[in-house]
Amino acid sequence: MAELRFDDGAAYEQMMGVWSRSVGEVFLDWLRPAQGLRWIDVGCGSGAFTELILARCAPSDVQGIDPSEGQLAFARTRPGARGAVFQTGDAMALPFEAASFDVAVMALVLVFVPDPSKGVAELARVVRPGGLVATYMWDMLGGGFPLDPIVDEMHAMGLSPTRPPHMEVSTLAALQDLWRAAGLQQLKTRDITVQRTFRDFDEFWTVETKSPSIAPVIAAMAAADITALMQRVRAHLPTDVDGGITCSARAHAISGAQAGLKMRASRNSCDRP
């Protein structure tokens, strides 16, 4: 199976950054951690969620880890991400000592980790007793992925876009199993549904086909087949009278506490700026 690589931070930001922030805002409202905590954002990518942490949670420290230097280079240019430290790293072997953080998060990452259980175990390892370990992940098997309108029609045409290696861990049941196996307690879960509106079909197509799972397939297609794919996708998209297109996506979220002291409560939890 081909490996998905996210090396273009600007393209990823345009394609997925907007979606990630929409889910991330709801996620932080739900998580409600105290302010002034030490955070690690594993698989931080272009820094969309890292920026939200800084804007809304007044962290004392934020470390962003990602395997792609191209993504990290873009993250470092974000004005709202100043104060975060970004470095390359492996989600299954984080370069930090045990109990280094109060909160460890993954945003839309877990299905890409080669060994998800090891990735979750690492999140738990670097969090102090009573600290939070949390993630949100698109419902890859239940129709919640933002690119499903294109991916579904590709499959109907016999095409095979590259998919994440572990889509099965995007279900709530699988997430709960992983969190329990890592020894995490006080588990909480929820679904998060968000929407995104595109000006017209051309904007939708230009933005969403920047995905590294879709772009190479389209690049190899004959012009007539691309036209046919576009027609199929357009026919199934909800379009308003002005040509605008509003799409929905759904993510599963889970949080758990590291065994030990309870996570301290605070009235100064993450709020909207």
GROMACS .gro file of C-alpha atoms in nm:
model
  273
    1MET     CA    1   0.000   0.000   0.000
    2ALA     CA    2   0.130   0.344  -0.091
    3GLU     CA    3   0.228   0.568   0.200
    4LEU     CA    4   0.045   0.895   0.247
    5ARG     CA    5   0.286   1.185   0.288
    6PHE     CA    6   0.189   1.536   0.397
    7ASP     CA    7   0.486   1.747   0.291
    8ASP     CA    8   0.316   2.062   0.160
    9GLY     CA    9   0.208   2.264   0.461
   10ALA     CA   10   0.035   2.538   0.261
   11ALA     CA   11  -0.170   2.293   0.054
   12TYR     CA   12  -0.264   2.093   0.362
   13GLU     CA   13  -0.370   2.409   0.542
   14GLN     CA   14  -0.602   2.507   0.258
   15MET     CA   15  -0.745   2.157   0.225
   16MET     CA   16  -0.770   2.039   0.588
   17GLY     CA   17  -0.672   2.328   0.815
   18VAL     CA   18  -1.017   2.489   0.802
   19TRP     CA   19  -1.183   2.158   0.885
   20SER     CA   20  -0.936   2.092   1.166
   21ARG     CA   21  -0.995   2.428   1.332
   22SER     CA   22  -1.373   2.387   1.316
   23VAL     CA   23  -1.354   2.052   1.493
   24GLY     CA   24  -1.078   2.173   1.724
   25GLU     CA   25  -1.287   2.460   1.860
   26VAL     CA   26  -1.569   2.226   1.960
   27PHE     CA   27  -1.315   1.978   2.097
   28LEU     CA   28  -1.155   2.237   2.327
   29ASP     CA   29  -1.495   2.360   2.445
   30TRP     CA   30  -1.573   2.001   2.540
   31LEU     CA   31  -1.233   1.918   2.690
   32ARG     CA   32  -1.224   2.233   2.909
   33PRO     CA   33  -0.873   2.195   3.049
   34ALA     CA   34  -0.736   2.453   3.290
   35GLN     CA   35  -0.519   2.736   3.164
   36GLY     CA   36  -0.146   2.755   3.224
   37LEU     CA   37  -0.079   2.388   3.142
   38ARG     CA   38   0.203   2.218   2.954
   39TRP     CA   39   0.077   2.077   2.622
   40ILE     CA   40   0.213   1.845   2.356
   41ASP     CA   41   0.042   1.835   2.015
   42VAL     CA   42   0.152   1.513   1.846
   43GLY     CA   43   0.114   1.511   1.469
   44CYS     CA   44   0.071   1.887   1.476
   45GLY     CA   45   0.107   1.914   1.097
   46SER     CA   46   0.058   2.270   0.972
   47GLY     CA   47  -0.013   2.393   1.326
   48ALA     CA   48  -0.386   2.460   1.291
   49PHE     CA   49  -0.476   2.299   1.622
   50THR     CA   50  -0.159   2.419   1.795
   51GLU     CA   51  -0.265   2.772   1.714
   52LEU     CA   52  -0.604   2.710   1.879
   53ILE     CA   53  -0.435   2.586   2.197
   54LEU     CA   54  -0.231   2.905   2.218
   55ALA     CA   55  -0.526   3.131   2.141
   56ARG     CA   56  -0.772   2.975   2.381
   57CYS     CA   57  -0.594   2.792   2.660
   58ALA     CA   58  -0.309   3.022   2.771
   59PRO     CA   59  -0.067   2.729   2.797
   60SER     CA   60   0.261   2.764   2.982
   61ASP     CA   61   0.433   2.552   2.716
   62VAL     CA   62   0.334   2.394   2.384
   63GLN     CA   63   0.544   2.140   2.197
   64GLY     CA   64   0.442   2.047   1.842
   65ILE     CA   65   0.571   1.717   1.702
   66ASP     CA   66   0.539   1.599   1.341
   67PRO     CA   67   0.742   1.380   1.103
   68SER     CA   68   0.712   1.628   0.813
   69GLU     CA   69   0.956   1.917   0.808
   70GLY     CA   70   0.748   2.071   0.528
   71GLN     CA   71   0.445   2.085   0.755
   72LEU     CA   72   0.650   2.218   1.046
   73ALA     CA   73   0.802   2.490   0.829
   74PHE     CA   74   0.452   2.617   0.757
   75ALA     CA   75   0.350   2.587   1.123
   76ARG     CA   76   0.642   2.809   1.226
   77THR     CA   77   0.513   3.087   0.999
   78ARG     CA   78   0.178   3.112   1.177
   79PRO     CA   79   0.157   3.441   1.369
   80GLY     CA   80  -0.078   3.275   1.618
   81ALA     CA   81   0.165   2.989   1.679
   82ARG     CA   82   0.447   3.201   1.816
   83GLY     CA   83   0.546   3.060   2.149
   84ALA     CA   84   0.508   2.699   2.042
   85VAL     CA   85   0.817   2.489   1.981
   86PHE     CA   86   0.796   2.272   1.670
   87GLN     CA   87   1.026   1.979   1.603
   88THR     CA   88   1.034   1.663   1.395
   89GLY     CA   89   0.955   1.348   1.585
   90ASP     CA   90   0.794   1.006   1.586
   91ALA     CA   91   0.456   0.963   1.755
   92MET     CA   92   0.565   0.616   1.868
   93ALA     CA   93   0.888   0.740   2.031
   94LEU     CA   94   0.834   1.091   2.165
   95PRO     CA   95   1.157   1.274   2.256
   96PHE     CA   96   1.046   1.363   2.609
   97GLU     CA   97   1.076   1.212   2.954
   98ALA     CA   98   0.780   1.058   3.134
   99ALA     CA   99   0.534   1.298   3.299
  100SER     CA  100   0.664   1.599   3.105
  101PHE     CA  101   0.319   1.740   3.017
  102ASP     CA  102  -0.024   1.810   3.161
  103VAL     CA  103  -0.212   1.749   2.835
  104ALA     CA  104  -0.121   1.533   2.534
  105VAL     CA  105  -0.335   1.555   2.222
  106MET     CA  106  -0.353   1.420   1.868
  107ALA     CA  107  -0.567   1.606   1.616
  108LEU     CA  108  -0.679   1.397   1.315
  109VAL     CA  109  -0.368   1.181   1.334
  110LEU     CA  110  -0.423   0.842   1.494
  111VAL     CA  111  -0.523   0.651   1.178
  112PHE     CA  112  -0.184   0.742   1.026
  113VAL     CA  113   0.031   0.615   1.315
  114PRO     CA  114   0.191   0.283   1.211
  115ASP     CA  115   0.115   0.130   1.552
  116PRO     CA  116  -0.180   0.322   1.704
  117SER     CA  117  -0.159   0.141   2.038
  118LYS     CA  118   0.205   0.240   2.074
  119GLY     CA  119   0.120   0.597   1.982
  120VAL     CA  120  -0.148   0.618   2.251
  121ALA     CA  121   0.087   0.455   2.503
  122GLU     CA  122   0.342   0.726   2.426
  123LEU     CA  123   0.084   1.000   2.481
  124ALA     CA  124   0.005   0.845   2.819
  125ARG     CA  125   0.374   0.805   2.908
  126VAL     CA  126   0.462   1.172   2.865
  127VAL     CA  127   0.162   1.296   3.067
  128ARG     CA  128   0.184   1.342   3.445
  129PRO     CA  129  -0.046   1.155   3.684
  130GLY     CA  130  -0.391   1.309   3.654
  131GLY     CA  131  -0.306   1.466   3.319
  132LEU     CA  132  -0.528   1.448   3.010
  133VAL     CA  133  -0.476   1.238   2.697
  134ALA     CA  134  -0.718   1.317   2.415
  135THR     CA  135  -0.778   1.294   2.044
  136TYR     CA  136  -1.032   1.363   1.775
  137MET     CA  137  -1.040   1.163   1.454
  138TRP     CA  138  -1.264   1.169   1.148
  139ASP     CA  139  -1.520   0.888   1.141
  140MET     CA  140  -1.340   0.719   0.853
  141LEU     CA  141  -1.568   0.414   0.838
  142GLY     CA  142  -1.899   0.588   0.904
  143GLY     CA  143  -1.902   0.850   0.630
  144GLY     CA  144  -1.759   1.134   0.836
  145PHE     CA  145  -1.443   1.209   0.636
  146PRO     CA  146  -1.451   1.552   0.461
  147LEU     CA  147  -1.321   1.403   0.135
  148ASP     CA  148  -1.581   1.126   0.119
  149PRO     CA  149  -1.783   1.298  -0.159
  150ILE     CA  150  -1.481   1.256  -0.388
  151VAL     CA  151  -1.344   0.930  -0.249
  152ASP     CA  152  -1.682   0.755  -0.274
  153GLU     CA  153  -1.718   0.845  -0.641
  154MET     CA  154  -1.360   0.737  -0.712
  155HIS     CA  155  -1.440   0.397  -0.566
  156ALA     CA  156  -1.757   0.378  -0.776
  157MET     CA  157  -1.541   0.432  -1.085
  158GLY     CA  158  -1.300   0.157  -0.983
  159LEU     CA  159  -1.028   0.396  -0.867
  160SER     CA  160  -0.822   0.339  -0.553
  161PRO     CA  161  -0.706   0.652  -0.374
  162THR     CA  162  -0.456   0.581  -0.097
  163ARG     CA  163  -0.623   0.555   0.242
  164PRO     CA  164  -0.477   0.582   0.593
  165PRO     CA  165  -0.337   0.250   0.715
  166HIS     CA  166  -0.551   0.219   1.029
  167MET     CA  167  -0.896   0.358   0.958
  168GLU     CA  168  -1.041   0.098   1.196
  169VAL     CA  169  -0.917   0.294   1.499
  170SER     CA  170  -1.141   0.589   1.410
  171THR     CA  171  -1.447   0.421   1.565
  172LEU     CA  172  -1.548   0.517   1.917
  173ALA     CA  173  -1.527   0.155   2.029
  174ALA     CA  174  -1.170   0.123   1.901
  175LEU     CA  175  -1.068   0.452   2.062
  176GLN     CA  176  -1.209   0.340   2.396
  177ASP     CA  177  -1.018   0.012   2.371
  178LEU     CA  178  -0.693   0.195   2.299
  179TRP     CA  179  -0.740   0.438   2.587
  180ARG     CA  180  -0.820   0.159   2.832
  181ALA     CA  181  -0.522  -0.046   2.713
  182ALA     CA  182  -0.297   0.254   2.785
  183GLY     CA  183  -0.424   0.257   3.145
  184LEU     CA  184  -0.622   0.579   3.104
  185GLN     CA  185  -0.921   0.642   3.327
  186GLN     CA  186  -1.234   0.861   3.348
  187LEU     CA  187  -1.296   0.813   2.975
  188LYS     CA  188  -1.527   1.056   2.800
  189THR     CA  189  -1.636   1.049   2.436
  190ARG     CA  190  -1.848   1.252   2.197
  191ASP     CA  191  -1.926   1.303   1.829
  192ILE     CA  192  -1.842   1.636   1.668
  193THR     CA  193  -2.017   1.739   1.345
  194VAL     CA  194  -1.897   2.046   1.157
  195GLN     CA  195  -1.976   2.213   0.825
  196ARG     CA  196  -1.775   2.401   0.566
  197THR     CA  197  -1.914   2.618   0.288
  198PHE     CA  198  -1.744   2.661  -0.049
  199ARG     CA  199  -1.823   2.948  -0.283
  200ASP     CA  200  -1.897   2.711  -0.570
  201PHE     CA  201  -1.802   2.372  -0.710
  202ASP     CA  202  -1.478   2.505  -0.859
  203GLU     CA  203  -1.357   2.616  -0.517
  204PHE     CA  204  -1.462   2.286  -0.361
  205TRP     CA  205  -1.280   2.085  -0.629
  206THR     CA  206  -0.964   2.298  -0.624
  207VAL     CA  207  -0.934   2.285  -0.246
  208GLU     CA  208  -1.034   1.926  -0.170
  209THR     CA  209  -0.831   1.766  -0.449
  210LYS     CA  210  -0.510   1.898  -0.293
  211SER     CA  211  -0.519   1.589  -0.072
  212PRO     CA  212  -0.214   1.364  -0.121
  213SER     CA  213  -0.451   1.067  -0.134
  214ILE     CA  214  -0.650   1.213  -0.423
  215ALA     CA  215  -0.415   1.438  -0.621
  216PRO     CA  216  -0.185   1.162  -0.759
  217VAL     CA  217  -0.483   0.956  -0.877
  218ILE     CA  218  -0.636   1.252  -1.060
  219ALA     CA  219  -0.299   1.343  -1.210
  220ALA     CA  220  -0.282   0.997  -1.370
  221MET     CA  221  -0.636   1.003  -1.509
  222ALA     CA  222  -0.737   1.082  -1.866
  223ALA     CA  223  -0.909   1.416  -1.914
  224ALA     CA  224  -1.241   1.251  -2.001
  225ASP     CA  225  -1.231   1.043  -1.684
  226ILE     CA  226  -1.159   1.351  -1.473
  227THR     CA  227  -1.459   1.522  -1.628
  228ALA     CA  228  -1.674   1.219  -1.553
  229LEU     CA  229  -1.553   1.211  -1.192
  230MET     CA  230  -1.627   1.581  -1.149
  231GLN     CA  231  -1.978   1.533  -1.286
  232ARG     CA  232  -2.044   1.244  -1.049
  233VAL     CA  233  -1.919   1.439  -0.747
  234ARG     CA  234  -2.111   1.753  -0.842
  235ALA     CA  235  -2.435   1.558  -0.880
  236HIS     CA  236  -2.423   1.442  -0.517
  237LEU     CA  237  -2.322   1.769  -0.350
  238PRO     CA  238  -2.580   1.995  -0.179
  239THR     CA  239  -2.582   2.319  -0.380
  240ASP     CA  240  -2.775   2.633  -0.286
  241VAL     CA  241  -2.943   2.873  -0.530
  242ASP     CA  242  -2.624   3.080  -0.559
  243GLY     CA  243  -2.406   2.779  -0.634
  244GLY     CA  244  -2.258   2.756  -0.285
  245ILE     CA  245  -2.181   2.413  -0.145
  246THR     CA  246  -2.203   2.328   0.225
  247CYS     CA  247  -2.049   1.996   0.329
  248SER     CA  248  -2.058   1.820   0.664
  249ALA     CA  249  -1.798   1.605   0.837
  250ARG     CA  250  -1.803   1.411   1.162
  251ALA     CA  251  -1.528   1.327   1.408
  252HIS     CA  252  -1.509   1.106   1.714
  253ALA     CA  253  -1.341   1.251   2.024
  254ILE     CA  254  -1.211   1.083   2.338
  255SER     CA  255  -1.033   1.197   2.651
  256GLY     CA  256  -0.895   1.013   2.949
  257ALA     CA  257  -0.690   1.086   3.258
  258GLN     CA  258  -0.355   0.935   3.345
  259ALA     CA  259  -0.380   0.722   3.656
  260GLY     CA  260  -0.294   0.916   3.971
  261LEU     CA  261  -0.401   1.254   4.096
  262LYS     CA  262  -0.717   1.402   3.951
  263MET     CA  263  -0.678   1.669   3.685
  264ARG     CA  264  -0.718   1.996   3.866
  265ALA     CA  265  -1.033   2.189   3.787
  266SER     CA  266  -1.024   2.555   3.699
  267ARG     CA  267  -1.269   2.830   3.636
  268ASN     CA  268  -1.022   2.963   3.383
  269SER     CA  269  -1.068   2.680   3.136
  270CYS     CA  270  -1.029   2.723   2.761
  271ASP     CA  271  -1.271   2.985   2.634
  272ARG     CA  272  -1.332   3.150   2.304
  273PRO     CA  273  -1.104   3.449   2.255
   0.00000   0.00000   0.00000
